Amino acid sequence: MTTSSLQTSVAVFALVALHVSALDTFIAAVYEHAVILPEKTETPVSQDNALLLMNKNIDILEKAIKQAAQQGAEIIVTPEDALYGWSFTRETIFPYLEDIPDPRVNWIPCQDPHKFGHTPVQVRLSCLAKDNSIYVLANIGDKKPCKSNDPTCPSNGYYQYNTNVVYDKKGQLVARYHKYHLYSEPQFDVPEKPELVTFNTNFGNLDECFAPFDSH
């Protein structure tokens, strides 16, 4: 395993006070860390090995989430590619992906971990939000099966999306956003159309849940 050379070698943690309509202000935490990267390979690793690496990065995020909650943050925003890095092909990213449902299913992964199949990353992120009573915005990979009669269906039978998710203080999935403007990301597909994602909180309505390059 290696650590990112493109990010800082130490964790960066910031608390920001923002103005919203529901409350006078709320505290948001923004976090960055040196990602533990997989070894470069042209052959996909096993799902177990992929999860092992992601859990090592989630271990780092867990400390930041707890610290943010202890300092009064209502929400923490974690980095893009923070769970596994960015240098992949369509084939090598696949073991890191999970099927992320539409938030309208009202799902709390921490309480119902097997409802949508094998989703250990979503379960752990949900539990971190729930156990620390904080909104958690995280970036993970989504896979969506498609049918062979779909003319744009990729050869492996799945659309693969760079995805932001948000879990509320109860651990419920409240937002899912598929990145539209990809930058040197051959492992992911562009969604059919740009998405405008909003979610309600006890401290106001947050209008955007985007990834870098989609903010421009």
mmCIF file of N, CA and C in Angstrom, residues 144-202:
data_model
loop_
_atom_site.group_PDB
_atom_site.id
_atom_site.type_symbol
_atom_site.label_atom_id
_atom_site.label_comp_id
_atom_site.label_asym_id
_atom_site.label_seq_id
_atom_site.Cartn_x
_atom_site.Cartn_y
_atom_site.Cartn_z
ATOM 1 N N LYS A 144 -24.428 0.372 -11.523
ATOM 2 C CA LYS A 144 -25.827 0.164 -11.855
ATOM 3 C C LYS A 144 -25.922 -0.831 -13.014
ATOM 4 N N PRO A 145 -26.563 -1.987 -12.807
ATOM 5 C CA PRO A 145 -26.676 -2.971 -13.892
ATOM 6 C C PRO A 145 -27.523 -2.426 -15.041
ATOM 7 N N CYS A 146 -27.158 -2.804 -16.243
ATOM 8 C CA CYS A 146 -27.935 -2.416 -17.415
ATOM 9 C C CYS A 146 -28.146 -3.644 -18.306
ATOM 10 N N LYS A 147 -29.146 -3.569 -19.154
ATOM 11 C CA LYS A 147 -29.525 -4.712 -19.982
ATOM 12 C C LYS A 147 -28.809 -4.689 -21.326
ATOM 13 N N SER A 148 -28.628 -5.852 -21.894
ATOM 14 C CA SER A 148 -27.893 -5.974 -23.153
ATOM 15 C C SER A 148 -28.593 -5.258 -24.308
ATOM 16 N N ASN A 149 -29.916 -5.075 -24.197
ATOM 17 C CA ASN A 149 -30.623 -4.373 -25.268
ATOM 18 C C ASN A 149 -30.537 -2.848 -25.121
ATOM 19 N N ASP A 150 -29.852 -2.387 -24.075
ATOM 20 C CA ASP A 150 -29.564 -0.963 -23.915
ATOM 21 C C ASP A 150 -28.377 -0.639 -24.815
ATOM 22 N N PRO A 151 -28.556 0.215 -25.828
ATOM 23 C CA PRO A 151 -27.473 0.449 -26.797
ATOM 24 C C PRO A 151 -26.233 1.097 -26.186
ATOM 25 N N THR A 152 -26.371 1.744 -25.037
ATOM 26 C CA THR A 152 -25.211 2.387 -24.407
ATOM 27 C C THR A 152 -24.676 1.593 -23.217
ATOM 28 N N CYS A 153 -25.235 0.420 -22.966
ATOM 29 C CA CYS A 153 -24.790 -0.389 -21.836
ATOM 30 C C CYS A 153 -23.332 -0.819 -22.046
ATOM 31 N N PRO A 154 -22.458 -0.556 -21.089
ATOM 32 C CA PRO A 154 -21.047 -0.972 -21.218
ATOM 33 C C PRO A 154 -20.919 -2.494 -21.328
ATOM 34 N N SER A 155 -19.790 -2.931 -21.819
ATOM 35 C CA SER A 155 -19.593 -4.354 -22.108
ATOM 36 C C SER A 155 -19.649 -5.229 -20.856
ATOM 37 N N ASN A 156 -19.357 -4.662 -19.682
ATOM 38 C CA ASN A 156 -19.404 -5.471 -18.455
ATOM 39 C C ASN A 156 -20.805 -5.529 -17.843
ATOM 40 N N GLY A 157 -21.767 -4.840 -18.488
ATOM 41 C CA GLY A 157 -23.143 -4.898 -18.018
ATOM 42 C C GLY A 157 -23.464 -3.946 -16.881
ATOM 43 N N TYR A 158 -22.578 -2.988 -16.624
ATOM 44 C CA TYR A 158 -22.805 -2.035 -15.537
ATOM 45 C C TYR A 158 -22.410 -0.622 -15.964
ATOM 46 N N TYR A 159 -23.234 0.340 -15.561
ATOM 47 C CA TYR A 159 -22.784 1.729 -15.552
ATOM 48 C C TYR A 159 -22.029 1.946 -14.245
ATOM 49 N N GLN A 160 -20.941 2.715 -14.318
ATOM 50 C CA GLN A 160 -20.098 2.964 -13.150
ATOM 51 C C GLN A 160 -19.982 4.474 -12.955
ATOM 52 N N TYR A 161 -20.347 4.951 -11.768
ATOM 53 C CA TYR A 161 -20.423 6.384 -11.535
ATOM 54 C C TYR A 161 -19.566 6.833 -10.345
ATOM 55 N N ASN A 162 -18.892 7.950 -10.547
ATOM 56 C CA ASN A 162 -18.238 8.659 -9.451
ATOM 57 C C ASN A 162 -19.359 9.346 -8.667
ATOM 58 N N THR A 163 -19.511 9.013 -7.392
ATOM 59 C CA THR A 163 -20.745 9.355 -6.672
ATOM 60 C C THR A 163 -20.484 9.968 -5.305
ATOM 61 N N ASN A 164 -21.214 11.039 -5.013
ATOM 62 C CA ASN A 164 -21.249 11.590 -3.662
ATOM 63 C C ASN A 164 -22.512 11.107 -2.964
ATOM 64 N N VAL A 165 -22.389 10.769 -1.700
ATOM 65 C CA VAL A 165 -23.536 10.378 -0.890
ATOM 66 C C VAL A 165 -23.538 11.205 0.391
ATOM 67 N N VAL A 166 -24.735 11.371 0.963
ATOM 68 C CA VAL A 166 -24.865 12.064 2.245
ATOM 69 C C VAL A 166 -25.727 11.213 3.168
ATOM 70 N N TYR A 167 -25.248 11.043 4.403
ATOM 71 C CA TYR A 167 -26.012 10.365 5.453
ATOM 72 C C TYR A 167 -26.332 11.384 6.536
ATOM 73 N N ASP A 168 -27.578 11.337 7.039
ATOM 74 C CA ASP A 168 -27.962 12.308 8.057
ATOM 75 C C ASP A 168 -27.584 11.818 9.454
ATOM 76 N N LYS A 169 -28.021 12.531 10.464
ATOM 77 C CA LYS A 169 -27.618 12.224 11.840
ATOM 78 C C LYS A 169 -28.185 10.907 12.342
ATOM 79 N N LYS A 170 -29.191 10.377 11.664
ATOM 80 C CA LYS A 170 -29.739 9.065 12.011
ATOM 81 C C LYS A 170 -29.072 7.960 11.204
ATOM 82 N N GLY A 171 -28.169 8.342 10.285
ATOM 83 C CA GLY A 171 -27.511 7.376 9.414
ATOM 84 C C GLY A 171 -28.278 7.090 8.146
ATOM 85 N N GLN A 172 -29.343 7.840 7.886
ATOM 86 C CA GLN A 172 -30.158 7.598 6.691
ATOM 87 C C GLN A 172 -29.513 8.216 5.458
ATOM 88 N N LEU A 173 -29.544 7.470 4.364
ATOM 89 C CA LEU A 173 -29.077 7.999 3.079
ATOM 90 C C LEU A 173 -30.063 9.072 2.604
ATOM 91 N N VAL A 174 -29.598 10.315 2.488
ATOM 92 C CA VAL A 174 -30.500 11.409 2.114
ATOM 93 C C VAL A 174 -30.127 12.060 0.787
ATOM 94 N N ALA A 175 -28.963 11.735 0.227
ATOM 95 C CA ALA A 175 -28.583 12.312 -1.062
ATOM 96 C C ALA A 175 -27.609 11.389 -1.785
ATOM 97 N N ARG A 176 -27.766 11.367 -3.106
ATOM 98 C CA ARG A 176 -26.849 10.621 -3.979
ATOM 99 C C ARG A 176 -26.658 11.446 -5.238
ATOM 100 N N TYR A 177 -25.403 11.698 -5.602
ATOM 101 C CA TYR A 177 -25.108 12.536 -6.755
ATOM 102 C C TYR A 177 -24.065 11.869 -7.636
ATOM 103 N N HIS A 178 -24.387 11.706 -8.917
ATOM 104 C CA HIS A 178 -23.452 11.131 -9.885
ATOM 105 C C HIS A 178 -22.707 12.258 -10.611
ATOM 106 N N LYS A 179 -21.398 12.246 -10.502
ATOM 107 C CA LYS A 179 -20.579 13.288 -11.115
ATOM 108 C C LYS A 179 -20.756 13.297 -12.629
ATOM 109 N N TYR A 180 -20.929 14.489 -13.200
ATOM 110 C CA TYR A 180 -21.203 14.628 -14.631
ATOM 111 C C TYR A 180 -19.961 15.016 -15.433
ATOM 112 N N HIS A 181 -19.194 15.969 -14.934
ATOM 113 C CA HIS A 181 -18.002 16.417 -15.652
ATOM 114 C C HIS A 181 -16.790 15.623 -15.150
ATOM 115 N N LEU A 182 -16.501 14.544 -15.823
ATOM 116 C CA LEU A 182 -15.372 13.698 -15.438
ATOM 117 C C LEU A 182 -14.068 14.278 -15.979
ATOM 118 N N TYR A 183 -12.995 14.100 -15.213
ATOM 119 C CA TYR A 183 -11.691 14.613 -15.626
ATOM 120 C C TYR A 183 -10.678 13.474 -15.548
ATOM 121 N N SER A 184 -10.296 12.949 -16.712
ATOM 122 C CA SER A 184 -9.342 11.828 -16.774
ATOM 123 C C SER A 184 -9.787 10.698 -15.863
ATOM 124 N N GLU A 185 -11.025 10.274 -16.019
ATOM 125 C CA GLU A 185 -11.594 9.209 -15.192
ATOM 126 C C GLU A 185 -12.219 8.127 -16.085
ATOM 127 N N PRO A 186 -11.376 7.370 -16.816
ATOM 128 C CA PRO A 186 -11.909 6.358 -17.733
ATOM 129 C C PRO A 186 -12.657 5.232 -17.022
ATOM 130 N N GLN A 187 -12.479 5.124 -15.704
ATOM 131 C CA GLN A 187 -13.148 4.063 -14.940
ATOM 132 C C GLN A 187 -14.627 4.337 -14.730
ATOM 133 N N PHE A 188 -15.055 5.595 -14.978
ATOM 134 C CA PHE A 188 -16.435 5.964 -14.700
ATOM 135 C C PHE A 188 -17.181 6.385 -15.962
ATOM 136 N N ASP A 189 -18.506 6.263 -15.895
ATOM 137 C CA ASP A 189 -19.386 6.692 -16.977
ATOM 138 C C ASP A 189 -19.987 8.056 -16.657
ATOM 139 N N VAL A 190 -20.332 8.783 -17.709
ATOM 140 C CA VAL A 190 -21.039 10.053 -17.550
ATOM 141 C C VAL A 190 -22.533 9.751 -17.434
ATOM 142 N N PRO A 191 -23.214 10.262 -16.412
ATOM 143 C CA PRO A 191 -24.660 10.019 -16.320
ATOM 144 C C PRO A 191 -25.400 10.631 -17.497
ATOM 145 N N GLU A 192 -26.603 10.163 -17.723
ATOM 146 C CA GLU A 192 -27.376 10.591 -18.893
ATOM 147 C C GLU A 192 -27.583 12.099 -18.930
ATOM 148 N N LYS A 193 -27.781 12.709 -17.782
ATOM 149 C CA LYS A 193 -27.947 14.157 -17.702
ATOM 150 C C LYS A 193 -27.442 14.651 -16.354
ATOM 151 N N PRO A 194 -27.088 15.937 -16.271
ATOM 152 C CA PRO A 194 -26.628 16.481 -14.985
ATOM 153 C C PRO A 194 -27.733 16.386 -13.932
ATOM 154 N N GLU A 195 -27.328 16.184 -12.698
ATOM 155 C CA GLU A 195 -28.288 16.054 -11.606
ATOM 156 C C GLU A 195 -28.200 17.272 -10.685
ATOM 157 N N LEU A 196 -29.353 17.758 -10.255
ATOM 158 C CA LEU A 196 -29.417 18.784 -9.219
ATOM 159 C C LEU A 196 -29.913 18.107 -7.960
ATOM 160 N N VAL A 197 -29.042 17.998 -6.983
ATOM 161 C CA VAL A 197 -29.364 17.253 -5.764
ATOM 162 C C VAL A 197 -29.470 18.203 -4.582
ATOM 163 N N THR A 198 -30.566 18.130 -3.865
ATOM 164 C CA THR A 198 -30.749 18.903 -2.645
ATOM 165 C C THR A 198 -31.136 17.965 -1.514
ATOM 166 N N PHE A 199 -30.877 18.383 -0.297
ATOM 167 C CA PHE A 199 -31.346 17.612 0.851
ATOM 168 C C PHE A 199 -31.606 18.550 2.018
ATOM 169 N N ASN A 200 -32.620 18.217 2.783
ATOM 170 C CA ASN A 200 -33.021 19.037 3.917
ATOM 171 C C ASN A 200 -32.289 18.601 5.178
ATOM 172 N N THR A 201 -31.974 19.560 6.029
ATOM 173 C CA THR A 201 -31.331 19.294 7.304
ATOM 174 C C THR A 201 -32.048 20.095 8.381
ATOM 175 N N ASN A 202 -31.704 19.843 9.614
ATOM 176 C CA ASN A 202 -32.267 20.622 10.706
ATOM 177 C C ASN A 202 -31.673 22.025 10.786
#
